[in-house]
Coordinates of C-alpha atoms in Angstrom, one line a residue:
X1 CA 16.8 8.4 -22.5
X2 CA 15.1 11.4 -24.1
X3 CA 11.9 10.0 -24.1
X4 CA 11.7 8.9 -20.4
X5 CA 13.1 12.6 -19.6
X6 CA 10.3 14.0 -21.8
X7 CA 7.6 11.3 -20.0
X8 CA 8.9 12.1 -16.8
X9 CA 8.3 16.1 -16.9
X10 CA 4.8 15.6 -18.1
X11 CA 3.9 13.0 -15.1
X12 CA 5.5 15.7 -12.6
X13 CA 2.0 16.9 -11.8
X14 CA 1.0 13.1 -11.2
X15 CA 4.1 12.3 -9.3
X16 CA 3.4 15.3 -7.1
X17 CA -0.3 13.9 -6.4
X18 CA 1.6 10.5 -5.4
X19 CA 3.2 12.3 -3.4
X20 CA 0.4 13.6 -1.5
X21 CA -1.5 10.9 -1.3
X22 CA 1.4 8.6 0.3
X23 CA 2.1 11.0 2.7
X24 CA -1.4 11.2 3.9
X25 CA -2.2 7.6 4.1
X26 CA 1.6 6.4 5.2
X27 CA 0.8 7.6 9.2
X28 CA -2.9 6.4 9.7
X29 CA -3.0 3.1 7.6
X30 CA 0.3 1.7 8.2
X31 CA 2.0 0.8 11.1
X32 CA 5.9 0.7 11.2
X33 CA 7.7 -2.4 11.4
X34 CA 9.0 -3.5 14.2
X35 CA 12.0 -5.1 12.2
X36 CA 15.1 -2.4 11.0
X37 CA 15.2 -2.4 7.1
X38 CA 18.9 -3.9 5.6
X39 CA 20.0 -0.2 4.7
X40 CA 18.3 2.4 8.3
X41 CA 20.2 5.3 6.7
X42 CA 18.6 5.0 3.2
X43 CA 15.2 5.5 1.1
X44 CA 15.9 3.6 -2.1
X45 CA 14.0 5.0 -4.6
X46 CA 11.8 3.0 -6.4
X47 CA 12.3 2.5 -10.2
X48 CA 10.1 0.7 -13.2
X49 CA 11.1 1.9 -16.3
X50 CA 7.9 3.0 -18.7
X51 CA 5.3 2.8 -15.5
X52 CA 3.0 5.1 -13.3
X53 CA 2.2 4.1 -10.0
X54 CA 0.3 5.8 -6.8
X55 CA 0.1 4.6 -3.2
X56 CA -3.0 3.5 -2.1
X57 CA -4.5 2.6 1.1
X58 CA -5.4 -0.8 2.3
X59 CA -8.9 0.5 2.4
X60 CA -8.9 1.6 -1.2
X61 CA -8.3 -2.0 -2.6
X62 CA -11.0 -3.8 -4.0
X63 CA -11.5 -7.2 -2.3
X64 CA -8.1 -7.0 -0.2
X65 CA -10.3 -7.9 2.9
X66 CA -12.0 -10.8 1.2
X67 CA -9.1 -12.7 -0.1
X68 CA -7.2 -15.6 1.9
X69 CA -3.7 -14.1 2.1
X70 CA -2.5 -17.6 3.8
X71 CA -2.0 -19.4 0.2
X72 CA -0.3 -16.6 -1.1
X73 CA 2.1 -15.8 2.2
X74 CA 2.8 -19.5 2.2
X75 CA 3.8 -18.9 -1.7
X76 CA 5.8 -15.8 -0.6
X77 CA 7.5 -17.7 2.0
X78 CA 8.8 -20.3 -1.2
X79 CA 10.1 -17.7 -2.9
X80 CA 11.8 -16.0 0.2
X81 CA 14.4 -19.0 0.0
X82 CA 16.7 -18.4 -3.3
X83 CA 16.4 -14.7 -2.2
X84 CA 17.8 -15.2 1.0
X85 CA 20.3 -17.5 -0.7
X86 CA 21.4 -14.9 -3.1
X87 CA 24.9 -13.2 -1.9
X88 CA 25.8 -10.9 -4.8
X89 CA 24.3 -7.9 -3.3
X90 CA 25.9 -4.8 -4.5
X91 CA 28.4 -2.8 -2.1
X92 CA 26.1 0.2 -2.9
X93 CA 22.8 -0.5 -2.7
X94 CA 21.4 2.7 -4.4
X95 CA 23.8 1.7 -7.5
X96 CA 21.4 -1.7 -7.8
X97 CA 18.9 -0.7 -10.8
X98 CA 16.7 -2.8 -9.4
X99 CA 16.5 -1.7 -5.3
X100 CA 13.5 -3.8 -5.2
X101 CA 15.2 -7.0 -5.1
X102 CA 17.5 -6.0 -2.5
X103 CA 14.6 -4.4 -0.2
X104 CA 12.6 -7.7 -0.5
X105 CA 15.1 -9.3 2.1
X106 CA 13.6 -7.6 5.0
X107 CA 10.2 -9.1 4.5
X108 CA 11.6 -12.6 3.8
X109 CA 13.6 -12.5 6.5
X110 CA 10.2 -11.9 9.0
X111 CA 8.1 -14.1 7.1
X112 CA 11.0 -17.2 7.4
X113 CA 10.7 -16.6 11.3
X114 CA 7.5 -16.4 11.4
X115 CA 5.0 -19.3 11.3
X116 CA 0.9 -17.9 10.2
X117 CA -1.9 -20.4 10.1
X118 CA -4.9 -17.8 9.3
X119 CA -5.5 -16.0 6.8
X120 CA -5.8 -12.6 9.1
X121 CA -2.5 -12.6 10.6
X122 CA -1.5 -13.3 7.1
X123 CA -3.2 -9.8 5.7
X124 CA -1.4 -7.9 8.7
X125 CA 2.0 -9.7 7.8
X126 CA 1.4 -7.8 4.3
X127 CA -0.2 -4.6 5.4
X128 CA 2.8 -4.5 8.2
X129 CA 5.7 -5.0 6.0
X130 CA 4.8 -3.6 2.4
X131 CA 2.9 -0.3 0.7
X132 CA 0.7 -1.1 -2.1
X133 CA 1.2 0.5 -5.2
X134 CA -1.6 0.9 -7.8
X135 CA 0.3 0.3 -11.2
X136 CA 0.4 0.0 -15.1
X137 CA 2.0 1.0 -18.4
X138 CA 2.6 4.8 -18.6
X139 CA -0.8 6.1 -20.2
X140 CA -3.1 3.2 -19.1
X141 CA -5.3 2.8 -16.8
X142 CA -5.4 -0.9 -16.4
X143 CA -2.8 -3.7 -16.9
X144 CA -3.0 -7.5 -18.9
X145 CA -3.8 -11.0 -17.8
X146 CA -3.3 -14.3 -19.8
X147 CA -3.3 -17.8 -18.2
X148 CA -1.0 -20.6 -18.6
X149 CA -1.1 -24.3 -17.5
X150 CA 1.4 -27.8 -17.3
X151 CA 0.0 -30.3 -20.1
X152 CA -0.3 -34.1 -19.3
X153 CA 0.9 -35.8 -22.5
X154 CA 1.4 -39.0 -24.1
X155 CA 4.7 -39.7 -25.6
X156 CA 7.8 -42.3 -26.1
X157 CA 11.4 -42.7 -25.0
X158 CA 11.8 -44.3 -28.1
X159 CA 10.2 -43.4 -31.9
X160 CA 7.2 -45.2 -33.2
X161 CA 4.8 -44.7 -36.0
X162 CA 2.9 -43.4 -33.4
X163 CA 5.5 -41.2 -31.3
X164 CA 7.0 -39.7 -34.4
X165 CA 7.5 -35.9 -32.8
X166 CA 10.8 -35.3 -31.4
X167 CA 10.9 -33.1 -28.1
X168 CA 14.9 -31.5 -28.3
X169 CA 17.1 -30.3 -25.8
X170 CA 19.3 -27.4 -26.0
X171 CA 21.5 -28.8 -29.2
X172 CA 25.8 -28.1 -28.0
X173 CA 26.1 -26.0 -30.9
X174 CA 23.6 -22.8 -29.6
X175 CA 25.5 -19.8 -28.7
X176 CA 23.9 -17.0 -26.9
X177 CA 26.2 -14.1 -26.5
X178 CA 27.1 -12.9 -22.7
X179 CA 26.8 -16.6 -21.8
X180 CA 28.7 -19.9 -21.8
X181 CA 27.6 -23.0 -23.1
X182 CA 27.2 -24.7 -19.9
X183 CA 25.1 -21.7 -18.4
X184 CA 22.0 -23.5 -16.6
X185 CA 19.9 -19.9 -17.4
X186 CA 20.1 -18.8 -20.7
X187 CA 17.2 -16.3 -21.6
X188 CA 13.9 -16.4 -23.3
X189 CA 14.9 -13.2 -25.8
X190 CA 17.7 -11.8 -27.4
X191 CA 19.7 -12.7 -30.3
X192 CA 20.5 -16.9 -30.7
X193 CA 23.5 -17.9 -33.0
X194 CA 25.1 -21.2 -34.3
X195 CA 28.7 -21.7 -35.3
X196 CA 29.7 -22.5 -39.0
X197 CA 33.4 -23.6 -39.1
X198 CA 35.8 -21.9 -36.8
X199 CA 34.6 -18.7 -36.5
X200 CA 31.5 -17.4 -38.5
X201 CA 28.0 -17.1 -36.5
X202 CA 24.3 -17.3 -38.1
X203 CA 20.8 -17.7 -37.0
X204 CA 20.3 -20.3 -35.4
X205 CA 17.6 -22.5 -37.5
X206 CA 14.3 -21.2 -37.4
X207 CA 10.8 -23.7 -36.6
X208 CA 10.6 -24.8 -40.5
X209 CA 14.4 -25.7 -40.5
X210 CA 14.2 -28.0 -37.5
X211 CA 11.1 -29.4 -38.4
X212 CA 12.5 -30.1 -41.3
X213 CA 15.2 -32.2 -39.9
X214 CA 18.0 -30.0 -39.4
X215 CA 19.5 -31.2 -35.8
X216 CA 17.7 -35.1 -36.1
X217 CA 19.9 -37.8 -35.5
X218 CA 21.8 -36.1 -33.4
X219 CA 21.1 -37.6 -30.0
X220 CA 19.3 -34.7 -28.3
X221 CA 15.5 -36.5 -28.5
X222 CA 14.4 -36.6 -24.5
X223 CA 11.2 -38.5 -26.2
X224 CA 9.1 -38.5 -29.1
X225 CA 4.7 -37.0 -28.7
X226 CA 2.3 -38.0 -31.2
X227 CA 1.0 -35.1 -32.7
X228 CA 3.2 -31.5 -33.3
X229 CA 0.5 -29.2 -32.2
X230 CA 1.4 -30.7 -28.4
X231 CA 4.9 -29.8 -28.6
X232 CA 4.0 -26.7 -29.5
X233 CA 1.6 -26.0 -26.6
X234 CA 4.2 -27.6 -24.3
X235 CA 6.1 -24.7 -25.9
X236 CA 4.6 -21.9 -25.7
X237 CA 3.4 -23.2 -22.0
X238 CA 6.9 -23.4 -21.3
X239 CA 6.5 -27.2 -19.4
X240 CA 5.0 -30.4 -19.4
X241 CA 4.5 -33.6 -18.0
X242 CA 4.3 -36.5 -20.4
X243 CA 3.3 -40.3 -19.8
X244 CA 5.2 -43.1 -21.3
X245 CA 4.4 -46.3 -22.1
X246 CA 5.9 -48.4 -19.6
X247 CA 3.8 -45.3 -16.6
X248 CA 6.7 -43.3 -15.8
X249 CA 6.2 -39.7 -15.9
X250 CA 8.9 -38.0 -17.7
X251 CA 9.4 -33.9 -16.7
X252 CA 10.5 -31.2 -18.9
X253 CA 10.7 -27.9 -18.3
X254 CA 12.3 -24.7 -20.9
X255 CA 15.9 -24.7 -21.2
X256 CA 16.7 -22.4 -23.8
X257 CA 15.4 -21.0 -27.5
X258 CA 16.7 -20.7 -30.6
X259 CA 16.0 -16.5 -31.0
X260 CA 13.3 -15.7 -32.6
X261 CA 10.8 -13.7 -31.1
X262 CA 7.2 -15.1 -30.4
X263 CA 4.4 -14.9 -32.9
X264 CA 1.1 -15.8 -31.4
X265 CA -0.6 -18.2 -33.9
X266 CA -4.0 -17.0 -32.2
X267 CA -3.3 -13.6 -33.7
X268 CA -2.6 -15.4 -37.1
X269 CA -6.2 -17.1 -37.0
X270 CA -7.5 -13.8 -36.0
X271 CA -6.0 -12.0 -39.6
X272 CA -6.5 -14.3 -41.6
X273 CA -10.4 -14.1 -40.7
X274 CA -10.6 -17.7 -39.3
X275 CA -11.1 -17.9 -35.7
X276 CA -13.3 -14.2 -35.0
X277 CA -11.4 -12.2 -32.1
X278 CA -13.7 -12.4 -29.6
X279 CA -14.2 -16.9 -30.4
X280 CA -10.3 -17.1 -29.9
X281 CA -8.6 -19.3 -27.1
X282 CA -6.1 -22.4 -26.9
X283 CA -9.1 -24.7 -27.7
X284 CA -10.1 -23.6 -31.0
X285 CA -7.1 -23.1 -32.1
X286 CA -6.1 -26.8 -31.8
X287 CA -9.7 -28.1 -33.0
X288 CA -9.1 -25.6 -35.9
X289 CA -5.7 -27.4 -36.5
X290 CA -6.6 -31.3 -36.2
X291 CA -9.5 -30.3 -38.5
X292 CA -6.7 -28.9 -40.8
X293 CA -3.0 -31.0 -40.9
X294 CA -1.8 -28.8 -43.3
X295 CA -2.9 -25.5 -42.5
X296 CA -1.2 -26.2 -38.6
X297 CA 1.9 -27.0 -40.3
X298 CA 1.5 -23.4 -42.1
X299 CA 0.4 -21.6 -38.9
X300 CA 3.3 -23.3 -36.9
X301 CA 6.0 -22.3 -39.1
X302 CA 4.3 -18.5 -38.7
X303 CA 5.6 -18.9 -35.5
X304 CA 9.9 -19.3 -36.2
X305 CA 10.5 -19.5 -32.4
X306 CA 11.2 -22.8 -31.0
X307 CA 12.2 -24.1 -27.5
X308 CA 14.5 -26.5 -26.1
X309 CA 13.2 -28.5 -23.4
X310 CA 16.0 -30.2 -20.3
X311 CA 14.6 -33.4 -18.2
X312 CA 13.8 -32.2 -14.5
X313 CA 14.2 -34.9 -11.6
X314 CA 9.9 -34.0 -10.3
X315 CA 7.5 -36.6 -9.4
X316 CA 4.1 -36.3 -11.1
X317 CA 2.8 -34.7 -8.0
X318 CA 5.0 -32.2 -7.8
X319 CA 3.7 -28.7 -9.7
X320 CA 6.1 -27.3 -12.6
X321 CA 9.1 -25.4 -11.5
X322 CA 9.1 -21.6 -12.3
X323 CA 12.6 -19.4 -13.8
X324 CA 12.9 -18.5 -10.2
X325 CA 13.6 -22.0 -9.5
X326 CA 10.7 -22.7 -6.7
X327 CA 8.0 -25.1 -7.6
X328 CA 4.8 -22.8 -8.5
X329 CA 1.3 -22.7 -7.0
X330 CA -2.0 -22.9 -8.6
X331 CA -3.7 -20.2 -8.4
X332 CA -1.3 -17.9 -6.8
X333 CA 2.4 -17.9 -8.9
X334 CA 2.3 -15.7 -12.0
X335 CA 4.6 -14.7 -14.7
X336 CA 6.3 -11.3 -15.1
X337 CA 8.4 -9.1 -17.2
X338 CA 12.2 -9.9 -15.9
X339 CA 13.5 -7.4 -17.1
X340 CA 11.4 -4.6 -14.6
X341 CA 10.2 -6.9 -11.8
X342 CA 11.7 -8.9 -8.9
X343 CA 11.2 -12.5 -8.0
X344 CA 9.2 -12.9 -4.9
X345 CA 7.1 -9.5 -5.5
X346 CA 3.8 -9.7 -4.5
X347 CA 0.6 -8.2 -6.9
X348 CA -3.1 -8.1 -6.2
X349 CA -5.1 -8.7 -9.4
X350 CA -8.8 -7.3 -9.3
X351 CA -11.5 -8.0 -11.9
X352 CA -13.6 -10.0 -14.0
X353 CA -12.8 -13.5 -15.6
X354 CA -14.4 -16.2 -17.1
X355 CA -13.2 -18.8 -15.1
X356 CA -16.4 -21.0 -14.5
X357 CA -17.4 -21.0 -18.6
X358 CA -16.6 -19.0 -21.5
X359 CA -18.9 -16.1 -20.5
X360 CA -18.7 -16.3 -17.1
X361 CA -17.7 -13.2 -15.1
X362 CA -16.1 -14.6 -12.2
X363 CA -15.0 -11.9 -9.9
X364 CA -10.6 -12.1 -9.4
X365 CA -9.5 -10.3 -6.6
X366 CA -6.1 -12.5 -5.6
X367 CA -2.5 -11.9 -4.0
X368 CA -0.4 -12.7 -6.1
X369 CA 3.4 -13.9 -5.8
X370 CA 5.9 -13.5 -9.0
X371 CA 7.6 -16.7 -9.9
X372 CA 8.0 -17.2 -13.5
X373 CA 8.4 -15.2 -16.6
X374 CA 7.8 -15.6 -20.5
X375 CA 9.0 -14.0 -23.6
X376 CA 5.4 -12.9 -24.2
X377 CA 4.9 -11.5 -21.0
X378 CA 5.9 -7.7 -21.7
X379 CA 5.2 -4.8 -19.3
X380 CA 4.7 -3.1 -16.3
X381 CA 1.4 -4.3 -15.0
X382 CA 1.6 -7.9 -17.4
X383 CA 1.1 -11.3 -16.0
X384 CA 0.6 -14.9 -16.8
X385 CA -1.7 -16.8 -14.0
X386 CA -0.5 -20.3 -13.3
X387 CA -3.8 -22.5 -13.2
X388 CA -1.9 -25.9 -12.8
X389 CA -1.2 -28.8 -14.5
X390 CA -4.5 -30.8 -17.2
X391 CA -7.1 -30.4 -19.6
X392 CA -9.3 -28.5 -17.0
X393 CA -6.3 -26.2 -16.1
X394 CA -5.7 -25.8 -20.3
X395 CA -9.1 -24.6 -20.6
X396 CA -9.4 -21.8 -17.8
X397 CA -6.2 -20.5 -18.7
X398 CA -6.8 -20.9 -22.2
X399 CA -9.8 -18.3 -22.7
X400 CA -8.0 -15.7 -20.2
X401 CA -7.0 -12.1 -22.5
X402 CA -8.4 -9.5 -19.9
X403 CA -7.8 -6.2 -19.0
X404 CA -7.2 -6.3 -14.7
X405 CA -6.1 -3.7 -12.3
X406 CA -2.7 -4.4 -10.7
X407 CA -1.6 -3.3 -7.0
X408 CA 1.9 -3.9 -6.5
X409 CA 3.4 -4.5 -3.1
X410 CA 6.7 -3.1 -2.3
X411 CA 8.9 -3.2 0.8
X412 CA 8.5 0.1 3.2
X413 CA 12.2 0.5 3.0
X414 CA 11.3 1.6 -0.5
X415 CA 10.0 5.4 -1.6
X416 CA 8.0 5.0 -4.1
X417 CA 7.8 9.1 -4.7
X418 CA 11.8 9.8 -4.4
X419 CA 11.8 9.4 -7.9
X420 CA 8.8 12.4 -8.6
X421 CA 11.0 14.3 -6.0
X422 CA 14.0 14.9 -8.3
X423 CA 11.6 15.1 -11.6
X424 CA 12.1 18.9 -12.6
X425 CA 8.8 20.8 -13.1
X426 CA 8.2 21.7 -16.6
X427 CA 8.3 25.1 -18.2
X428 CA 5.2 27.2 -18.5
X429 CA 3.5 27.1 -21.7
X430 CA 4.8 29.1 -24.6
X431 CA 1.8 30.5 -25.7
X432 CA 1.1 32.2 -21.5
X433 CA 4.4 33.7 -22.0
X434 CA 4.1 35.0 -25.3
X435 CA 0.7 36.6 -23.9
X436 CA 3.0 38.3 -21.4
X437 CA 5.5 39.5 -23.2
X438 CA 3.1 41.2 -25.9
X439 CA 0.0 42.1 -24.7
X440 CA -3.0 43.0 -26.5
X441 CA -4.5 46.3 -26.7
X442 CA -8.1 47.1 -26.4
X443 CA -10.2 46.7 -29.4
X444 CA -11.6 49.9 -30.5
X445 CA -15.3 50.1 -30.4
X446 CA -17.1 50.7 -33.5
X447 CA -19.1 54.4 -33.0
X448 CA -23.4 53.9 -34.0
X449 CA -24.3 54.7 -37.4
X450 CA -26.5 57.4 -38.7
X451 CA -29.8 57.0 -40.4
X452 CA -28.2 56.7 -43.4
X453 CA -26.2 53.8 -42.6
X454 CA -22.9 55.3 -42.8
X455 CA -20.8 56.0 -39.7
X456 CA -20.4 59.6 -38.5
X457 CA -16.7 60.7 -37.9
X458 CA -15.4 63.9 -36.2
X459 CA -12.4 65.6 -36.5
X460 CA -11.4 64.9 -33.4
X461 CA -12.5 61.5 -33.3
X462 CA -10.0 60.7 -36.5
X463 CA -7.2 62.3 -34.9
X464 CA -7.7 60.6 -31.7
X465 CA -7.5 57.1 -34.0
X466 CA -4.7 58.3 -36.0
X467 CA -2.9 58.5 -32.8
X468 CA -4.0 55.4 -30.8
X469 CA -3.0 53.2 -34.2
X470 CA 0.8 55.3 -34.3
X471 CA 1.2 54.4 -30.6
X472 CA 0.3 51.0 -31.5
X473 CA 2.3 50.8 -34.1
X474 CA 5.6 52.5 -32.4
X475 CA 5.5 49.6 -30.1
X476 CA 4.7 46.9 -31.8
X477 CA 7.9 48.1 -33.5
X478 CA 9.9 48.3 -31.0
X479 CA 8.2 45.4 -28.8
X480 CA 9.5 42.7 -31.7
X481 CA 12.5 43.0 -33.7
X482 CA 12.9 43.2 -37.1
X483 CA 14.3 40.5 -39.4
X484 CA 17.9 41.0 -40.8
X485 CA 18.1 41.7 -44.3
X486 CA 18.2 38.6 -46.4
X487 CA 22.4 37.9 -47.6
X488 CA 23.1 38.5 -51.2
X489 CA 24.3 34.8 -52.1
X490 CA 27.0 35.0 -54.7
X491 CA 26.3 33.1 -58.0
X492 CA 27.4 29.7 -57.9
X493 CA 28.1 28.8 -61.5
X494 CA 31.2 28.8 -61.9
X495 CA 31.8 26.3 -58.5
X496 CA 29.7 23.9 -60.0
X497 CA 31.6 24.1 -63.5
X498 CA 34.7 23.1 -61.4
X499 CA 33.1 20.4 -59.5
X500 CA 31.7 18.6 -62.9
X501 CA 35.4 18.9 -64.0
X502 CA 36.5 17.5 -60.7
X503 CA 34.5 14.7 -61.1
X504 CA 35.1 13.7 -64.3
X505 CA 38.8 13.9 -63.7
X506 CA 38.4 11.1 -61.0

């Protein structure tokens, strides 16, 4: 709490130039909603812990007129239906941490009665019912992309020579504390235990353990892959589609984890001086491993975290469901940081990517609709873009580790400067008030020397110094106080004597 305290008095100038530049931009590039927010008598303030934001206006966003806002309303509009489902509101709504999520209602409700087919009514629907927010990590300037994708595997429903990788569900005997067994949304961090005897909790087993063997035989296999470096790219991609055999499509999506937090075996090539930093994406890191069986199994094991997959009911056309429980869309669904965004928020991204080839520099300027999240995904202005499901899908999203700017749309109900309003402003600098309590006096000019070099002095002029330095001296005295004399401390030999004794006596 210190520390946001301490951030928030040195952003009050910024907050204050927020302030500004919403109120100027509120009255000639928005016009109000038709629609009454949930709450008419409140201004909920808006509140993302460890970010710095500033309204902008629609004009001052980079390829806002450019982009086709249809895809992404119609992706809005999918996430509008668990938030309109959700009835848990609290009685108070500015006691909700996260006022966003509450606020997002009003929208949802006008875009579920309303039926767009262009992509300029879609744009107005946006510009009519949200303020964009330029936003990022407290001290940046820019925010973080990655990409993510669905793979299409080959696998078994029974082992084989061949199929010899076992793809887990959650195991009965992983305990996450806060939540039951049964819980169908456990989450991707915190601590994971398992249950020895009646009582005692551990770790739960780390990657090595359970590669190892430590839950097999237990009848949790949903199927068995060929090779281990695709489970753990289905892993860290969080889903996957995998053909059998026989050409059913079996779906899995992440069900739970066994604790350990994520260690990017991209940044293990990249320290160990394999894979060069600026080389690195998904698909040298699995040529790198198939050229080298047991160096993967090394660089796996790097990695301790490990996920539990459960069997979704999808067809093979269907896209991969997100956390938010909606199915997502290419190109338009990203991931977030849970635990400071909302479900359903909408971001523009604007940048540079290399989309069409490795150095390509495909210009990204894209609504985008929060759907999904990830234990890597860490952040204020962090996302994950959802490229779809295949090898071509793998490969965009696999060479994507770009710095983008973010513009974050909230609902108007929301003011995003209440926050700056309440910030107190921070003391004047100690060294201005030190200069005012103790002035300095005038340096005394030096009088011209004689021929000789040395400096004539008069009588009068020596008095006259004697007396300017007294004066000087008088209140410089009197201007700061003196120190107290320093306390006599009493000898402490004898105390110590007794304590030696004392302690020899115990």
């Amino acid at each position: 709490m210190l520390y946001v305290a301490v951030a928030a008095q040195a952003l009050m100038p910024f907050f204050a130039l927020a302030a500004r530049s919403y109120r100027s931009h509120s009255s000639a590039a928005h016009a109000p909603s038709q629609r009454p927010i949930p709450y008419p008598h409140l201004a909920l303030p808006l509140q993302i812990s460890g970010s710095q934001y500033v309204p902008l206006a629609w004009a001052d966003i980079p390829g806002w007129n450019e982009d086709d806002q249809l895809a992404a309303y119609r992706t809005f509009r999918a996430s509008c239906r668990p938030i309109a489902a959700q009835h848990d509101l609290p009685s108070d709504p500015k006691a909700d941490p996260k006022a966003l999520g509450i606020s997002l209602r009003d929208p949802c409700r006008a875009a579920r009665a309303t039926e767009i087919s262009d992509g300029a009514k879609a744009r107005s629907f946006f510009e009519e019912h949200f303020t964009p927010l330029k936003i990022s990590r407290l001290g940046e300037g820019d925010g973080f992309v990655t990409g993510y994708y669905e793979p299409v595997l080959e696998g078994s429903r029974t082992p084989t020579d061949v199929y010899n990788v076992p793809v887990y569900r959650r195991p009965s005997n992983l305990f996450v504390k806060g939540y039951k067994q049964s819980s169908p949304d456990l989450p991707n961090k915190g601590q994971v235990f398992r249950k020895v005897g009646r009582r005692k909790l551990v770790p739960y087993y780390d990657r090595g353990e359970i590669e190892d063997g430590a839950i097999a035989g237990r009848g949790l296999e949903i199927c068995w892959l060929k090779d281990p470096t695709d489970l753990l790219f289905a892993q860290i991609q969080g889903s996957a589609r995998i053909h059998i055999q026989d050409g059913s499509t079996i779906r899995i999506n992440y069900d739970a984890h066994n604790g350990y937090p994520y260690t990017a075996v991209g940044r293990v090539l990249i320290d160990r001086g394999i894979i060069p930093k600026e080389e690195m994406s998904m698909q040298k890191i699995r040529e790198w491993m198939d050229q080298n069986p047991d160096g993967a199994k090394d660089l796996r094991r790097q990695n301790r975290s490990y996920i539990f997959f459960r069997e979704v009911n999808l067809s093979d056309k269907d896209e991969a469901v997100g956390a938010q429980g909606v199915p997502l869309t290419p190109g338009r669904s990203i991931a977030v940081d849970k635990s400071l965004h909302v479900y359903g928020t909408p971001f523009f991204i604007e940048g540079e990517l290399p989309i069409e080839s490795e150095r390509s520099k495909t210009p990204f300027r894209r609504l985008m609709i929060a759907q999904d999240t990830g234990s890597a995904i860490t952040g204020p202005a962090r996302a994950d873009l959802y490229f779809g499901a295949g090898a071509d899908a793998g490969k965009v999203s696999g060479r994507l580790r770009h710095n983008m700017r973010f513009v974050m749309l909230v609902p108007k109900s929301l003011d995003p400067v209440e926050r700056g309003r309440k910030v107190p402003i921070p003391d004047e600098r100690p060294s201005e008030k030190i200069a005012k309590l103790f002035p300095q006096a005038e340096p005394i000019k030096a009088p011209p020397k004689d021929q000789t070099g040395s400096i004539p002095v008069s009588a009068s002029t020596v008095a006259k110094t004697s007396v300017a330095a007294s004066a000087t001296t008088v209140a410089a005295a009197t201007a700061i106080p003196l120190p107290e004399a320093r306390p006599k401390i009493a000898p402490v030999r004898e105390l110590r004597h007794q304590r030696r004794r004392y302690r020899r006596g115990r």
